Coordinates of C-alpha atoms and ligand atoms in Angstrom, one line a residue:
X408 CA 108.4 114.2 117.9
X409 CA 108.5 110.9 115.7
X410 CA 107.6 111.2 112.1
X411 CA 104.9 109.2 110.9
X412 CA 106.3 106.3 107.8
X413 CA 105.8 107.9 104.2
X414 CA 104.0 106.1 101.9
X415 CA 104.4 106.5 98.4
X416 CA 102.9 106.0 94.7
X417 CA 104.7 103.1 93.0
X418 CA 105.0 104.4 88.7
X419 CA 107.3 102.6 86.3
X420 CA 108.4 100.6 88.7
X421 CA 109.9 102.8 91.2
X422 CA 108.9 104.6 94.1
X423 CA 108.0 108.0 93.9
X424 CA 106.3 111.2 95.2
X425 CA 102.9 113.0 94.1
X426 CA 103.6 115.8 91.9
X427 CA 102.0 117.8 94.0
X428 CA 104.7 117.3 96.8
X429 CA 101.4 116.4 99.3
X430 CA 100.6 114.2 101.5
X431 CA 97.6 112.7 103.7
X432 CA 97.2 111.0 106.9
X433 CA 95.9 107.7 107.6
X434 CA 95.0 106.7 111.3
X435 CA 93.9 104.0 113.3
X436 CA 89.8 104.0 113.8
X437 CA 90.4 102.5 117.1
X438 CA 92.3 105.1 118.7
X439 CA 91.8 108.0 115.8
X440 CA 95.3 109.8 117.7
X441 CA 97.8 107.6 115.8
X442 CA 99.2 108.1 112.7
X443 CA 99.8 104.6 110.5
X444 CA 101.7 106.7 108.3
X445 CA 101.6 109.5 106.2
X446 CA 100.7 108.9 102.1
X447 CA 101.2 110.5 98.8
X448 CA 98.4 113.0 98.2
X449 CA 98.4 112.5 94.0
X450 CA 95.8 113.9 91.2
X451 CA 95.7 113.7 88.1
X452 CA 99.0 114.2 86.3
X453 CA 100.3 110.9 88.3
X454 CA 97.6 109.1 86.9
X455 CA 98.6 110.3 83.6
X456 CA 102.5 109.2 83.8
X457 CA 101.4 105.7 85.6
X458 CA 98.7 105.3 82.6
X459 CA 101.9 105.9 80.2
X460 CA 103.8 103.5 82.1
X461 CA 101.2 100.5 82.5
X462 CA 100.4 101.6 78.5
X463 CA 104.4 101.2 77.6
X464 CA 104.4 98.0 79.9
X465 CA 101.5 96.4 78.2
X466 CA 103.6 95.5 75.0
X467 CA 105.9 93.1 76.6
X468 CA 103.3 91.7 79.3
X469 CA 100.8 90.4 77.2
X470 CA 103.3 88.1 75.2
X471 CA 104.8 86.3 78.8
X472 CA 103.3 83.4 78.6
X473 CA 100.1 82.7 80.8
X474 CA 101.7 80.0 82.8
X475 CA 105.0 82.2 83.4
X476 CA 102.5 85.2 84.6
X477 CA 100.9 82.3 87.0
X478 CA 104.4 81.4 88.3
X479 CA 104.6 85.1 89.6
X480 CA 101.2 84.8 91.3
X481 CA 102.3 81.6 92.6
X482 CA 105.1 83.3 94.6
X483 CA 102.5 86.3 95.7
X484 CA 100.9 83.7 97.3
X485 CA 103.7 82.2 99.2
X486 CA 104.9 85.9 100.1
X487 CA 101.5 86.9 101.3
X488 CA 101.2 83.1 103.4
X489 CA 105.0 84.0 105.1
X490 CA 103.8 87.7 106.1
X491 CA 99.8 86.8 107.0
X492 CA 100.0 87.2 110.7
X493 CA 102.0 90.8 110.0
X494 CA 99.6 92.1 107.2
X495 CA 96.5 91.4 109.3
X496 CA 98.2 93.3 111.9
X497 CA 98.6 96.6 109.9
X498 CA 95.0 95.8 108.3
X499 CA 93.7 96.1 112.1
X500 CA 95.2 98.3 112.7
X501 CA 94.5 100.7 109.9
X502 CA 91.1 99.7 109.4
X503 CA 89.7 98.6 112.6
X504 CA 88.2 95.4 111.5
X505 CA 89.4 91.9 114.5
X506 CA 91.8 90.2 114.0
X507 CA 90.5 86.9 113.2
X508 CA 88.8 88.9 110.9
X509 CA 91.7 90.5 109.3
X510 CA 93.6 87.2 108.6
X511 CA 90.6 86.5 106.6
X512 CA 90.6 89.1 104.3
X513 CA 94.4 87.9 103.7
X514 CA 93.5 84.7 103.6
X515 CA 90.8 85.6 101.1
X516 CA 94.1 87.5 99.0
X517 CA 96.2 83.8 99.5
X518 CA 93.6 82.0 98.0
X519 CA 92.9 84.2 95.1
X520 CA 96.4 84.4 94.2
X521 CA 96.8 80.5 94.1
X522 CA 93.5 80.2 91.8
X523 CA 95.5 83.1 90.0
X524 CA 98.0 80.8 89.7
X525 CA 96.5 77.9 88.2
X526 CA 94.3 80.2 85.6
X527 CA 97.8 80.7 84.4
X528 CA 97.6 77.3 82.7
X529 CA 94.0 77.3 81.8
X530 CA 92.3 80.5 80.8
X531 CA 90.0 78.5 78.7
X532 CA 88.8 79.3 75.1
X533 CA 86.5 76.8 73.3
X534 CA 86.7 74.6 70.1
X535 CA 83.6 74.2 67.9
X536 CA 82.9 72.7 64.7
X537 CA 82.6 74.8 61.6
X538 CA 79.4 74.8 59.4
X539 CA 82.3 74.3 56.1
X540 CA 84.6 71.5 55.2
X541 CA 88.4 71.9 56.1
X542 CA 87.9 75.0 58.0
X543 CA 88.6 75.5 61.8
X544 CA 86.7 77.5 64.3
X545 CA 87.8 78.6 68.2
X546 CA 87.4 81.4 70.8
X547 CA 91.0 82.3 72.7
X548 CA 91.4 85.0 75.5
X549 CA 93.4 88.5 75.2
X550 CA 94.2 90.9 77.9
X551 CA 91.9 94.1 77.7
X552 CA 94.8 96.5 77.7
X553 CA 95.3 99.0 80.8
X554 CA 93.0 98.2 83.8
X555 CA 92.0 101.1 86.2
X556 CA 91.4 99.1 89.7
X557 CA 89.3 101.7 92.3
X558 CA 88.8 99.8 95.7
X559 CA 87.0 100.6 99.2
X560 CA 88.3 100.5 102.3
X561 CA 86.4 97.2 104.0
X562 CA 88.6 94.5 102.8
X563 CA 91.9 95.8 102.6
X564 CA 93.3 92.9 100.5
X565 CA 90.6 90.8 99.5
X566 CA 88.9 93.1 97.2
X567 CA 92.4 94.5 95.5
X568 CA 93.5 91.2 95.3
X569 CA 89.8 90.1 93.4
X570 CA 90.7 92.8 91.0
X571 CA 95.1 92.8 90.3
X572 CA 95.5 89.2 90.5
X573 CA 93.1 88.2 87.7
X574 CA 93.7 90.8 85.4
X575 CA 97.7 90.5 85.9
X576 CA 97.5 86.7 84.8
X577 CA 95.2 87.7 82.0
X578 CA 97.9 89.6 80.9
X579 CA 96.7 93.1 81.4
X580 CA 98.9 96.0 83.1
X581 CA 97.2 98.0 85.7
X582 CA 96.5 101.1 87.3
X583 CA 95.7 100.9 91.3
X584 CA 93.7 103.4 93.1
X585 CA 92.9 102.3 96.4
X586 CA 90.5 104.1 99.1
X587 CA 92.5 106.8 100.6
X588 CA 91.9 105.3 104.3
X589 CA 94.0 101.9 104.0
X590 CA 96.3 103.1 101.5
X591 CA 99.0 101.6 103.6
X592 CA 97.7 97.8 103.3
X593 CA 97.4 98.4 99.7
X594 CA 100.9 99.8 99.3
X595 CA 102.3 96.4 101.0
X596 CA 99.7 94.3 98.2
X597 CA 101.7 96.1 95.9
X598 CA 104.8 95.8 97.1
X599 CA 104.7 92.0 97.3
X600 CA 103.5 92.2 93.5
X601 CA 106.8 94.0 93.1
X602 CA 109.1 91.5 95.2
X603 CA 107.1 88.3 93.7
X604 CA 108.7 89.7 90.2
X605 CA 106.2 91.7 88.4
X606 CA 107.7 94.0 85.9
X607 CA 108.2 97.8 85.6
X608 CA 105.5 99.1 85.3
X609 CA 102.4 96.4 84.9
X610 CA 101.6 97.3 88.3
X611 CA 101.1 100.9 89.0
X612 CA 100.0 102.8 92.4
X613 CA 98.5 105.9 92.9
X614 CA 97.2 107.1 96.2
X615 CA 94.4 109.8 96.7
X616 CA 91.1 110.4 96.7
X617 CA 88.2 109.9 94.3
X618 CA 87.2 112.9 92.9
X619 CA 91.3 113.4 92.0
X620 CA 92.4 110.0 91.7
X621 CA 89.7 108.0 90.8
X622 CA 87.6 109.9 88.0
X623 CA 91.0 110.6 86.5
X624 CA 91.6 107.2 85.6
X625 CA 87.8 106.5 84.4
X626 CA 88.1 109.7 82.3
X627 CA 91.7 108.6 80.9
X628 CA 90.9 107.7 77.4
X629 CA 94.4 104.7 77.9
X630 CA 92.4 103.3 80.2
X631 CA 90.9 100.5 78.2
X632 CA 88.5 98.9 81.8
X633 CA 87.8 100.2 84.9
X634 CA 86.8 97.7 87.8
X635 CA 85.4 99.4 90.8
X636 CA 83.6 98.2 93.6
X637 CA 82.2 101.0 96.6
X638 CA 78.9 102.5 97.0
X639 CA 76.5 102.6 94.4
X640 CA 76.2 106.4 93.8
X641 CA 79.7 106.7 92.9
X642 CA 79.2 103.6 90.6
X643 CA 76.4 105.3 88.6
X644 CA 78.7 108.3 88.6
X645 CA 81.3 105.7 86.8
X646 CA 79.1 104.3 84.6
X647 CA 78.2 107.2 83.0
X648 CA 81.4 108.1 82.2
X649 CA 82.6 104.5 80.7
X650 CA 79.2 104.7 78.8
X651 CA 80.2 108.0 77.4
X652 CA 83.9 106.6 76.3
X653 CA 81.9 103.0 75.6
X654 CA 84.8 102.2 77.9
X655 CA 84.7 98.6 79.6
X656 CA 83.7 98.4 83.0
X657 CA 83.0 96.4 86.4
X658 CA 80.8 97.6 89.3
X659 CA 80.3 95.7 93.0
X660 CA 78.3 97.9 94.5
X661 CA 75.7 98.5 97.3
X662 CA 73.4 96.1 99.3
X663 CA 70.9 96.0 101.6
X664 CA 71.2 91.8 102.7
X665 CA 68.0 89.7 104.4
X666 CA 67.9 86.7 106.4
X667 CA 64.7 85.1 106.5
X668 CA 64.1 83.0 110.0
X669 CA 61.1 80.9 109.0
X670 CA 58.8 79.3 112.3
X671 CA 60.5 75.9 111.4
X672 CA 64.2 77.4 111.6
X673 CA 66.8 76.2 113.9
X674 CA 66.5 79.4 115.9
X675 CA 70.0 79.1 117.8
X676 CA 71.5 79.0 114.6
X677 CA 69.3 81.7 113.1
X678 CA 70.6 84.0 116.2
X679 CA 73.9 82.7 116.2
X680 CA 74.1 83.8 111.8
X681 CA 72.0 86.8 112.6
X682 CA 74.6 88.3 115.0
X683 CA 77.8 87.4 113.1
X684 CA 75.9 88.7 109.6
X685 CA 74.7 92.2 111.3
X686 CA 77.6 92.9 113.7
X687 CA 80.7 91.1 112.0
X688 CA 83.2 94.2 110.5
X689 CA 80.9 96.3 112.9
X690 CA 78.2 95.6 109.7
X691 CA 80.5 97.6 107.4
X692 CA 80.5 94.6 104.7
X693 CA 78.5 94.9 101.4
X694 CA 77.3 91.2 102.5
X695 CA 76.0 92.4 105.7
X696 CA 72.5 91.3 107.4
X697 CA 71.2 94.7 107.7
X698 CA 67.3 93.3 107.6
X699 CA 66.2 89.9 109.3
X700 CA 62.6 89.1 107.9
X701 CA 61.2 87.2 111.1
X702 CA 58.0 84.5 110.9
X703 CA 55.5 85.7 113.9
X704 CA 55.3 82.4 115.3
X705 CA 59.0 82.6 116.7
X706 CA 59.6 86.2 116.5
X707 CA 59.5 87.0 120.1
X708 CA 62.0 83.7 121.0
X709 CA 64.5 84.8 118.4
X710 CA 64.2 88.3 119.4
X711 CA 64.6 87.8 122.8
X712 CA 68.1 85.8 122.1
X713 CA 69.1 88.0 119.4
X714 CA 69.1 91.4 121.7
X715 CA 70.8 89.8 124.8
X716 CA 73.3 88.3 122.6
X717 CA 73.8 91.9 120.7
X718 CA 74.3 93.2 124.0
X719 CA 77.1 91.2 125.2
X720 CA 79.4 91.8 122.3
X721 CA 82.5 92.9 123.1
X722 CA 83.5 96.6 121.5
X723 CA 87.4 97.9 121.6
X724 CA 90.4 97.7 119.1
X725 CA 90.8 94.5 117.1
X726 CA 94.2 94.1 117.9
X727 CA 92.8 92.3 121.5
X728 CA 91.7 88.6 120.8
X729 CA 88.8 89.1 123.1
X730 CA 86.9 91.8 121.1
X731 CA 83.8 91.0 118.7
X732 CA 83.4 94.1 117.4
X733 CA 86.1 97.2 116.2
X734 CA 85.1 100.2 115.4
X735 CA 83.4 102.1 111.9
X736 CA 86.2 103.1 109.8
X737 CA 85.9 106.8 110.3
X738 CA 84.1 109.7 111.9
X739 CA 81.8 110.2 109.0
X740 CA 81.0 106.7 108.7
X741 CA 79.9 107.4 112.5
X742 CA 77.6 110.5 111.5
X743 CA 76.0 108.8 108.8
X744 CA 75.3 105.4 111.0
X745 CA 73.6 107.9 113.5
X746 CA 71.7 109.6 110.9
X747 CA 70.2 106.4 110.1
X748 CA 69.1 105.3 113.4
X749 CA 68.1 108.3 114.5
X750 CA 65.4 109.2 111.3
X751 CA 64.4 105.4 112.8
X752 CA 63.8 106.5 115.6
X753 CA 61.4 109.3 114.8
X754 CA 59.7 106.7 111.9
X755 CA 58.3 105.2 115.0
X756 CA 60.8 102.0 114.9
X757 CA 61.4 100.4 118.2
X758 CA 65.2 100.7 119.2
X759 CA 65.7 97.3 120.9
X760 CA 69.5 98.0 122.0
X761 CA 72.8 100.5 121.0
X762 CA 71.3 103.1 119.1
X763 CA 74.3 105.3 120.0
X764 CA 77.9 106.1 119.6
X765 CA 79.2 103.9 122.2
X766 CA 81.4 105.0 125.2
X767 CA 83.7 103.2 128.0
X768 CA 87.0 102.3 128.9
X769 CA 89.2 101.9 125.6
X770 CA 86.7 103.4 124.0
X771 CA 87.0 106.7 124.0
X772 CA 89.1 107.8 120.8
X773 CA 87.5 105.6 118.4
X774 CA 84.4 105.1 116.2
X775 CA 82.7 103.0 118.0
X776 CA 79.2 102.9 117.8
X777 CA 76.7 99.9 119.8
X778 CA 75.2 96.8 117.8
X779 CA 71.6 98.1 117.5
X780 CA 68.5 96.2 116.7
X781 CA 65.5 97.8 115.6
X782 CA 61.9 95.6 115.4
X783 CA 58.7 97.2 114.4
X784 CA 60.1 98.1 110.7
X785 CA 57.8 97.7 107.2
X786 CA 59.8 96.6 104.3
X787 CA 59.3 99.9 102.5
X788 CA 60.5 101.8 105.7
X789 CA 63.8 103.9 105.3
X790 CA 65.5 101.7 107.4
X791 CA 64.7 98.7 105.5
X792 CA 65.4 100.6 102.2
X793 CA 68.6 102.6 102.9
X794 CA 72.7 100.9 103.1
X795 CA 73.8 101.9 106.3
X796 CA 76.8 100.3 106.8
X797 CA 77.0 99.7 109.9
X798 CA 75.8 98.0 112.9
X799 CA 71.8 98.3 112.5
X800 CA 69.8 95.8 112.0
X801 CA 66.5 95.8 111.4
X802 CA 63.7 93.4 112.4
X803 CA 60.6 92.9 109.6
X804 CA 57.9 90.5 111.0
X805 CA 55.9 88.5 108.4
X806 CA 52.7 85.8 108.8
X807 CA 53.8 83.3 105.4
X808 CA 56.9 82.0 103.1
X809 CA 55.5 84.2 100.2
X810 CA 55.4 87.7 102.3
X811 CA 59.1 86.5 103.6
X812 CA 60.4 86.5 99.8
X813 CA 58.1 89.6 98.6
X814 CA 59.8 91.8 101.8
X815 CA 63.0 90.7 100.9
X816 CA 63.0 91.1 97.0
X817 CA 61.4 94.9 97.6
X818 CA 65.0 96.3 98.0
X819 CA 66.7 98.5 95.1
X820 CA 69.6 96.0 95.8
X821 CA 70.5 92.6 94.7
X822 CA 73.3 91.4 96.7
X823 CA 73.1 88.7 99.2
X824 CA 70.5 86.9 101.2
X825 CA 69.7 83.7 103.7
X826 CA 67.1 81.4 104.8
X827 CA 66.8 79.7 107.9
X828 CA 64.4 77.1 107.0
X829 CA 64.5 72.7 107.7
X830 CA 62.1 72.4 105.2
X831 CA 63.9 71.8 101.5
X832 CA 61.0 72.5 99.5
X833 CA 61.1 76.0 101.0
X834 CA 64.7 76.3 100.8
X835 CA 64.1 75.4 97.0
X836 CA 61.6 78.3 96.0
X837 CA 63.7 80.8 97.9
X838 CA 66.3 79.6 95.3
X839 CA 64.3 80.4 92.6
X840 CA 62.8 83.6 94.0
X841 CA 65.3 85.0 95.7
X842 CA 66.1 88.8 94.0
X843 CA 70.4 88.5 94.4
X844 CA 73.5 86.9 93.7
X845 CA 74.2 85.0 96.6
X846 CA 72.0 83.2 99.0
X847 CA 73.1 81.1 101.6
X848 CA 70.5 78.3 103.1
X849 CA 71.0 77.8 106.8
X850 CA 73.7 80.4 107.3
X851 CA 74.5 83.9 107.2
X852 CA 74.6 86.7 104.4
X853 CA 78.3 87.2 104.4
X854 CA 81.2 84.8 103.7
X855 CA 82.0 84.3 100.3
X856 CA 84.2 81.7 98.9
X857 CA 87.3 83.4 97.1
X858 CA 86.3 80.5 93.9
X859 CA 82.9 81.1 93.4
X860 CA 81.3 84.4 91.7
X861 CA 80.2 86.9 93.8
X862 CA 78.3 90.0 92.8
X863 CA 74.6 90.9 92.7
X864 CA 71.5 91.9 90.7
X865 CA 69.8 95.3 90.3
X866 CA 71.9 98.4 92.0
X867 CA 74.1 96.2 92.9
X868 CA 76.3 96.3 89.8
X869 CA 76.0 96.0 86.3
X870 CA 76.0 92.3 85.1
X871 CA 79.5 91.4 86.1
X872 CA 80.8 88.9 88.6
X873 CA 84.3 88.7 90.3
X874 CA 85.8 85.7 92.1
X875 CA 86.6 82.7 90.5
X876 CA 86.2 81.5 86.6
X877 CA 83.6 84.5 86.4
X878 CA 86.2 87.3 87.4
X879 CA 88.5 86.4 83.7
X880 CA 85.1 87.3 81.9
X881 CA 85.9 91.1 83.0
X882 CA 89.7 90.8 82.2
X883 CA 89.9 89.2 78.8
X884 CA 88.8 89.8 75.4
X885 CA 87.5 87.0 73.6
X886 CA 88.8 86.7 70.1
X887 CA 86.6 84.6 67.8
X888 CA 89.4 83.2 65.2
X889 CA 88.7 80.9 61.6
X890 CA 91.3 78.7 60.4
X891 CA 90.7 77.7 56.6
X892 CA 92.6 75.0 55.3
X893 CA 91.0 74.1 52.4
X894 CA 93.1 76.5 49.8
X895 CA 90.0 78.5 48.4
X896 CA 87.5 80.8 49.1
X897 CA 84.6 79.3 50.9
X898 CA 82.2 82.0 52.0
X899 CA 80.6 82.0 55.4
X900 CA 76.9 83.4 56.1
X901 CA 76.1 82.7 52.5
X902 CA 73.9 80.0 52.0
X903 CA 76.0 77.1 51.1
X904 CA 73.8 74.5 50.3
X905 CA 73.6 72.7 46.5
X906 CA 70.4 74.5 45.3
X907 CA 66.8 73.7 46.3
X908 CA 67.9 71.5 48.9
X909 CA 66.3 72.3 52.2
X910 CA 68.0 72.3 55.7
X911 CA 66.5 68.7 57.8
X912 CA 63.6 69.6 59.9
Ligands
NAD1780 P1 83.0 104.7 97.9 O1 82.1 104.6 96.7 O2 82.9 106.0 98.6 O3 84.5 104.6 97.5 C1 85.1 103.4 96.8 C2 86.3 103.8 96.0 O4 85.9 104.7 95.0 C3 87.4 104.5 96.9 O5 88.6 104.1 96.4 C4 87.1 106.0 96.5 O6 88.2 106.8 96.7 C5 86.7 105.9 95.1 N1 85.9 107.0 94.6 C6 85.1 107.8 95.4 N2 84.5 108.7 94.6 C7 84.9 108.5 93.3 C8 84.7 109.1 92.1 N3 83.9 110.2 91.9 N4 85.3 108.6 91.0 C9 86.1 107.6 91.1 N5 86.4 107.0 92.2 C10 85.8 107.4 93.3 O7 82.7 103.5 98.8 P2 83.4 103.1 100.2 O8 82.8 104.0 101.2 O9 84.9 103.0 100.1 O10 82.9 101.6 100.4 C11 81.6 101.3 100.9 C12 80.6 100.9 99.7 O11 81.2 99.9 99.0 C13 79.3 100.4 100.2 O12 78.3 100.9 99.5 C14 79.5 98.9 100.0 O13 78.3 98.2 99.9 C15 80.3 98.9 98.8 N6 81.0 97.6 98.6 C16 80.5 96.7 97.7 C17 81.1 95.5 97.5 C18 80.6 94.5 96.5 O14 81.4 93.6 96.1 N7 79.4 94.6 96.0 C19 82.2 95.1 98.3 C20 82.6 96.0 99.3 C21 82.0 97.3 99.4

């Protein structure tokens, strides 16, 4: 019998075992009976010894120069553009999403580690005037210290890379935990970091899960930030524990993303964004359409479009060119999905198509479950409410512009919405009114740009945005410093001024 590949934590710079001598499988959702390899099943005294090695690395990092830090990123770009085609492979393959889609979550980690690269010779601070004579005033960045980096499973690379490559050039040493199903895909991130010529121990691997793994390193008092994205429960969970240890810390969490297809939209294109937003990554993106507010006056055209083209989509393992869908990431993820549409279902929604795991040729060891569309659904309904996280989509049919906005702003979450709409005064007041942090006009929910912030508003996260300039916020300190050059005291918040004389009006 062939041995599955060992994967293993990466501490100090070398490559070691758990302590606990453990280890955990991760498969293929597609065809659940292979093995990608087997991975080191760690708790939490391997997060203590790679929190004492990022700690012990942290002295020498921070004083590389920014630029020099850049350099490395600049060369974890050109490593991750020489082995795209192979990475999105094993991301397919370990976490079912296509393949087109798969070399775009390593695009996405290409791109980020190029604007990496560049930060390395900006990370901004500001000059400002000082209120006294002969006395200098600016802000400068510092790294945070040890960063604790927990990621989920849907983007393999993009959302690590989002997290390590910032706070490396910021000069910060890290901790990595990433979900325990692609482990692998984050063990080759980390192993380019390591080839690209990051030192012992700034970057640091431990595999596991999150009640081991994960809460160890937010409880680890040398953990100075954690940055997490996954669902919003376990963020709460989180934030109560950085709140505790008034410990910095970064949440992307849940959504629960509309499209609105006003009666003047370009309906093929509505359709045509509907079933990429809803179905794309089988709906397992935090970006994903998982409610389409409808006017009445083209309802029935869209819908008739939208369920023959949800219909035809193509189910079977991304690793074939000619599939649109893969499957959910794993059996659980398939319960839950079911649970959803099934309490639908006796709501008294009207299943439109899918509604089931799906079956057929290729099909059959995998977690595949059909693109379903519900119509009939209130805005305060369950399935309008709830992240499912998965192929669902629900239909919400409205008779005005103002009960489009008010159905999609009554949602706990605050991530991303759309508008189909040609008319730009419309498109302008869902601009202002729209309740998240991304909105697309004339296009889908997902697809962000790797160099503009992404995050969102209510239970969605907690203020912070990644991507881009927004993401050094998170990683650096900013140090206010004073420079007095005028050889005595001269006393600041004191008023100043020769007596009696008044400030100009
Ligand atoms: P999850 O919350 O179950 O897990 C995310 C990560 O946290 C994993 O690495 C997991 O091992 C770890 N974890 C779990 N419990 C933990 C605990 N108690 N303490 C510390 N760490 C713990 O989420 P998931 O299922 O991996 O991902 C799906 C969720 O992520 C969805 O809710 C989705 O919307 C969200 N998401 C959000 C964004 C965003 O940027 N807003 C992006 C992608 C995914």
């Amino acid at each position: 019998m062939k041995t599955a590949t060992r994967y293993l934590n990466f501490i100090g710079g070398r490559w070691v075992e758990a302590a606990s001598g453990r280890w955990f499988e991760s498969r293929n959702p597609a065809d659940h009976g292979e093995v990608v390899g087997e991975v080191a099943k760690s708790g939490a005294e391997d997060v203590d010894r790679a929190v004492a090695a990022a700690q012990k690395a942290f002295a020498g990092w921070r004083l590389v120069p920014a630029p020099r830090r850049g350099e490395i990123l600049g060369r974890v770009a050109a490593i991750l553009r020489e082995r795209k085609e192979e990475l999105s492979r094993l991301l397919t393959r370990e976490m079912g999403k296509v393949l087109e889609e798969a070399r775009g979550d390593v695009q996405e980690s290409i791109d980020t580690a190029a604007y990496a690269a560049g930060e390395g010779v900006r990370l901004m601070g500001k000059t400002v005037p000082s209120e006294l004579a002969d006395k200098f005033a600016m802000t400068i960045r510092v790294p945070v210290g040890v960063c604790g980096l927990i990621s989920p499973w849907n983007f393999p690379t993009a959302i690590p890379s989002w997290k390590l490559f910032p706070a490396l050039v910021s000069g910060n040493t890290v901790v990595f935990k990433p979900a325990s199903d692609t482990p692998i895909v984050a063990t080759e991130m980390v192993r380019i970091l390591e080839e690209a010529g990051v030192p012992a121990g700034v970057v640091n691997l431990v595999h596991g899960g999150g009640g081991d793994v994960g809460m160890a390193l937010v409880r680890h008092p040398g953990v100075a930030l954690i940055s997490f994205t996954g669902s919003s429960g376990v963020g709460r969970e989180i934030a109560g524990e950085c709140g505790k240890a008034l410990k910095r810390c970064s949440l992307e969490l849940g959504g629960k993303n509309a499209s609105i297809v006003m009666d003047d939209a370009d309906l093929e294109l509505a359709v045509d964004g509907s079933i990429w937003g809803a179905f794309g990554t089988t709906g397992q993106r935090c970006t994903a359409t998982s409610r389409v507010i409808v006017h009445s006056k083209v309802k029935d055209v869209y819908l008739q479009a939208l369920v023959k083209r949800a219909r035809g989509l193509k189910l079977g393992s991304g690793l074939d060119e000619s599939v649109k869908v893969g499957p959910l990431m794993n059996e659980a993820r398939r319960v839950e999905v079911h649970s959803h549409v099934e309490a639908g279902v006796k709501a008294g929604a009207k299943l439109l198509c899918g509604g089931r795991p799906a079956s057929g040729a290729g099909l059959a060891n995998g977690w595949f479950y059909e693109p379903t569309v519900f119509d009939g659904v209130k805005p305060g309904d369950a399935l309008a409410q709830e992240e499912i996280f998965g192929p669902v989509l629900s239909v919400i049919t409205v008779d005005s512009f103002d009960e489009a906005i008010a159905a999609l702003n009554n949602s706990k979450y605050g991530l991303s919405a759309s508008i189909y709409t040609r008319d730009v005064n419309r498109a302008f007041r869902a601009i202002r009114d729209v309740e998240t942090g991304i909105l697309y006009v004339n296009s889908s929910t997902i697809g962000a740009e790797n160099h503009l912030p992404f995050g969102g508003l209510k239970e969605t996260g907690n203020g912070h945005r990644e991507g881009g300039w927004a993401a050094y916020d998170i990683y650096t300190e900013i140090r206010t410093v004073y420079v007095d050059y005028s050889g005595k005291l001269q006393r600041a918040q004191i008023d100043n001024r020769p007596q009696g004389q008044a400030a100009p009006r």
